[in-house]
Amino acid sequence: MNRRMIKLLLFLVAIGISTILIFRENETKPSKATGIKQDQNVPLPTELHPIVKERSDQLVQQAAKKGIVVLITDGFRSVDEQNTIYEQGRTTEGNIVSNAKGGESYHNYGLAIDFALETPSGNVIWDRQYDGNQNSKADWSEVVKMAKSLGFEWGGDWKDFKDYPHLQMDFGLTIADLQNGQRPDESSNVADTK
């Protein structure tokens, strides 16, 4: 082979390798549409994690024993649902209720719930001072205390953006971990139930 053919062959091999590397890198880059890193081996959840669901049910039951009716108003959210919520107060009407785009919320991974209280007349409220069971303690604070004992983190404890109805279990995983395909084990232990 002459030198010109060898150079052409090396050039084509280099282009082929570059194309493969670029293709592999793009597989794990965030999608502009969803903000989620694409990992074909780990699907996104489609419902609440079993432990989050179990602890949510326990929270409702424990609160009921204290005369407090807790409603789970939101649980798992799809990426599209999260993007719609994120747009509220930005490009659509309403107040800003979330700083998390699709793929940036624990709801998108089945690890978060939102709650409200129900009054005896059937009204759904988010009043953190309401004392429906009349024990001189705000029902909201009682529910948050129960939730924390079940292993939930409360959005009301956050420094930058207080999300009072929000409860989540991260199982030691960050949003970046979840975006990279890590998932909690379905038998993970987050807290001993009381």
Short mmCIF file of C-alpha atoms in Angstrom, two decimals:
data_model
loop_
_atom_site.label_atom_id
_atom_site.label_comp_id
_atom_site.label_asym_id
_atom_site.label_seq_id
_atom_site.Cartn_x
_atom_site.Cartn_y
_atom_site.Cartn_z
CA MET A 1 0.00 0.00 0.00
CA ASN A 2 1.22 3.46 -0.72
CA ARG A 3 1.47 6.20 1.89
CA ARG A 4 -1.59 7.97 0.60
CA MET A 5 -3.78 4.86 1.09
CA ILE A 6 -2.39 4.31 4.61
CA LYS A 7 -3.16 7.93 5.57
CA LEU A 8 -6.69 7.61 4.18
CA LEU A 9 -7.23 4.36 6.05
CA LEU A 10 -5.96 5.87 9.34
CA PHE A 11 -8.15 8.92 8.79
CA LEU A 12 -11.25 6.72 8.30
CA VAL A 13 -10.43 4.66 11.40
CA ALA A 14 -10.03 7.86 13.44
CA ILE A 15 -13.40 9.15 12.21
CA GLY A 16 -15.03 5.82 13.07
CA ILE A 17 -13.61 5.81 16.61
CA SER A 18 -14.59 9.45 17.13
CA THR A 19 -18.13 8.73 15.99
CA ILE A 20 -18.43 5.81 18.43
CA LEU A 21 -17.10 7.90 21.33
CA ILE A 22 -19.44 10.80 20.57
CA PHE A 23 -22.42 8.42 20.33
CA ARG A 24 -21.58 6.75 23.68
CA GLU A 25 -21.09 10.14 25.40
CA ASN A 26 -24.47 11.40 24.15
CA GLU A 27 -26.23 8.34 25.60
CA THR A 28 -25.49 9.57 29.15
CA LYS A 29 -25.89 13.32 28.63
CA PRO A 30 -29.01 15.03 29.97
CA SER A 31 -31.89 15.16 27.55
CA LYS A 32 -32.76 18.76 26.74
CA ALA A 33 -36.45 17.86 26.72
CA THR A 34 -36.59 16.18 30.13
CA GLY A 35 -33.44 17.10 32.06
CA ILE A 36 -32.90 13.40 32.82
CA LYS A 37 -29.72 11.57 32.00
CA GLN A 38 -30.54 8.79 29.63
CA ASP A 39 -29.62 5.34 30.88
CA GLN A 40 -31.32 2.68 28.84
CA ASN A 41 -30.61 -0.01 31.45
CA VAL A 42 -32.49 1.62 34.34
CA PRO A 43 -36.07 2.64 33.65
CA LEU A 44 -37.73 5.47 35.51
CA PRO A 45 -40.22 4.34 38.13
CA THR A 46 -43.93 4.63 37.36
CA GLU A 47 -45.29 4.58 40.92
CA LEU A 48 -44.33 5.18 44.52
CA HIS A 49 -41.47 3.13 45.90
CA PRO A 50 -43.00 0.29 48.01
CA ILE A 51 -41.49 1.57 51.26
CA VAL A 52 -42.63 5.13 50.61
CA LYS A 53 -46.13 3.79 49.89
CA GLU A 54 -46.09 1.65 53.05
CA ARG A 55 -44.88 4.51 55.25
CA SER A 56 -47.43 6.89 53.68
CA ASP A 57 -50.19 4.46 54.62
CA GLN A 58 -48.75 4.16 58.13
CA LEU A 59 -48.70 7.96 58.43
CA VAL A 60 -52.38 8.21 57.50
CA GLN A 61 -53.24 5.45 60.01
CA GLN A 62 -51.17 6.94 62.85
CA ALA A 63 -52.68 10.38 62.30
CA ALA A 64 -56.20 8.91 62.28
CA LYS A 65 -55.54 7.39 65.72
CA LYS A 66 -54.90 10.95 66.94
CA GLY A 67 -58.06 12.30 65.33
CA ILE A 68 -56.28 13.86 62.33
CA VAL A 69 -57.38 13.09 58.78
CA VAL A 70 -54.37 13.22 56.44
CA LEU A 71 -54.86 13.18 52.68
CA ILE A 72 -52.00 12.25 50.38
CA THR A 73 -52.56 14.83 47.64
CA ASP A 74 -49.67 13.81 45.40
CA GLY A 75 -47.20 10.97 45.08
CA PHE A 76 -45.38 9.75 42.00
CA ARG A 77 -45.20 12.32 39.20
CA SER A 78 -44.09 11.80 35.63
CA VAL A 79 -41.43 14.07 34.17
CA ASP A 80 -44.11 15.79 32.06
CA GLU A 81 -46.30 16.41 35.13
CA GLN A 82 -43.30 17.86 36.97
CA ASN A 83 -42.50 20.18 34.07
CA THR A 84 -46.11 21.41 34.08
CA ILE A 85 -45.89 22.13 37.82
CA TYR A 86 -42.53 23.87 37.33
CA GLU A 87 -44.04 26.17 34.68
CA GLN A 88 -46.75 27.35 37.11
CA GLY A 89 -45.98 30.93 38.06
CA ARG A 90 -43.35 31.16 35.35
CA THR A 91 -44.96 30.68 31.95
CA THR A 92 -48.46 29.76 33.16
CA GLU A 93 -50.78 31.39 35.70
CA GLY A 94 -50.52 30.79 39.41
CA ASN A 95 -47.91 30.93 42.13
CA ILE A 96 -44.56 29.20 41.89
CA VAL A 97 -44.93 25.93 43.76
CA SER A 98 -41.77 24.10 42.72
CA ASN A 99 -38.18 24.87 41.83
CA ALA A 100 -37.71 21.38 40.39
CA LYS A 101 -37.98 20.71 36.67
CA GLY A 102 -38.87 17.27 35.35
CA GLY A 103 -36.28 14.76 36.56
CA GLU A 104 -35.16 17.03 39.41
CA SER A 105 -37.83 16.05 41.96
CA TYR A 106 -37.95 13.02 44.22
CA HIS A 107 -41.59 12.72 43.08
CA ASN A 108 -40.27 11.67 39.65
CA TYR A 109 -38.56 8.67 41.24
CA GLY A 110 -41.48 7.61 43.45
CA LEU A 111 -39.74 8.82 46.61
CA ALA A 112 -41.95 11.76 47.67
CA ILE A 113 -45.51 12.58 48.64
CA ASP A 114 -47.43 15.76 49.39
CA PHE A 115 -50.15 15.91 52.03
CA ALA A 116 -53.00 18.04 53.30
CA LEU A 117 -55.49 17.86 56.16
CA GLU A 118 -59.22 17.24 55.93
CA THR A 119 -61.63 18.96 58.31
CA PRO A 120 -64.72 17.22 59.73
CA SER A 121 -66.82 19.15 57.16
CA GLY A 122 -64.73 17.61 54.35
CA ASN A 123 -62.67 20.70 53.46
CA VAL A 124 -59.10 20.05 52.36
CA ILE A 125 -56.73 22.51 54.04
CA TRP A 126 -53.05 23.35 54.24
CA ASP A 127 -53.43 25.39 57.43
CA ARG A 128 -50.36 24.72 59.56
CA GLN A 129 -52.02 26.23 62.68
CA TYR A 130 -55.25 24.20 62.52
CA ASP A 131 -55.95 22.11 65.65
CA GLY A 132 -58.85 19.90 64.61
CA ASN A 133 -58.28 17.29 67.30
CA GLN A 134 -58.24 20.10 69.90
CA ASN A 135 -55.20 18.93 71.87
CA SER A 136 -53.53 22.37 71.83
CA LYS A 137 -51.03 21.22 69.18
CA ALA A 138 -51.19 22.14 65.52
CA ASP A 139 -52.27 19.04 63.58
CA TRP A 140 -49.74 19.86 60.85
CA SER A 141 -46.87 19.75 63.35
CA GLU A 142 -48.15 16.47 64.76
CA VAL A 143 -48.26 14.94 61.26
CA VAL A 144 -44.75 16.18 60.45
CA LYS A 145 -43.43 14.66 63.70
CA MET A 146 -45.06 11.31 62.85
CA ALA A 147 -43.70 11.47 59.29
CA LYS A 148 -40.16 12.10 60.51
CA SER A 149 -40.42 9.13 62.90
CA LEU A 150 -41.34 7.01 59.87
CA GLY A 151 -38.20 8.13 58.02
CA PHE A 152 -39.51 11.01 55.93
CA GLU A 153 -37.63 14.26 55.39
CA TRP A 154 -39.90 17.33 55.53
CA GLY A 155 -39.76 20.10 52.92
CA GLY A 156 -40.56 22.63 55.64
CA ASP A 157 -37.06 22.12 57.03
CA TRP A 158 -35.40 23.24 53.81
CA LYS A 159 -33.47 26.51 53.95
CA ASP A 160 -34.05 28.00 50.51
CA PHE A 161 -37.49 26.90 49.34
CA LYS A 162 -39.93 25.85 52.06
CA ASP A 163 -42.27 23.15 50.75
CA TYR A 164 -44.56 22.52 53.73
CA PRO A 165 -46.77 19.75 52.24
CA HIS A 166 -43.74 17.80 50.93
CA LEU A 167 -42.35 14.61 52.49
CA GLN A 168 -39.63 12.49 50.90
CA MET A 169 -37.33 9.55 51.48
CA ASP A 170 -34.05 9.82 49.60
CA PHE A 171 -32.48 6.55 50.82
CA GLY A 172 -29.14 8.36 50.77
CA LEU A 173 -29.42 9.12 47.06
CA THR A 174 -29.14 12.57 45.54
CA ILE A 175 -31.11 13.70 42.51
CA ALA A 176 -27.87 13.35 40.50
CA ASP A 177 -27.57 9.73 41.68
CA LEU A 178 -31.14 9.03 40.58
CA GLN A 179 -30.58 10.78 37.23
CA ASN A 180 -27.54 8.54 36.73
CA GLY A 181 -29.70 5.45 37.12
CA GLN A 182 -29.18 4.58 40.78
CA ARG A 183 -32.29 3.35 42.57
CA PRO A 184 -32.96 2.43 46.20
CA ASP A 185 -33.42 -1.22 46.98
CA GLU A 186 -37.07 -2.09 47.51
CA SER A 187 -36.18 -3.48 50.93
CA SER A 188 -34.11 -0.48 52.06
CA ASN A 189 -34.53 0.35 55.72
CA VAL A 190 -35.06 4.08 56.27
CA ALA A 191 -36.30 4.17 59.83
CA ASP A 192 -37.76 1.96 62.48
CA THR A 193 -41.49 2.44 62.73
CA LYS A 194 -42.79 3.52 66.09
#
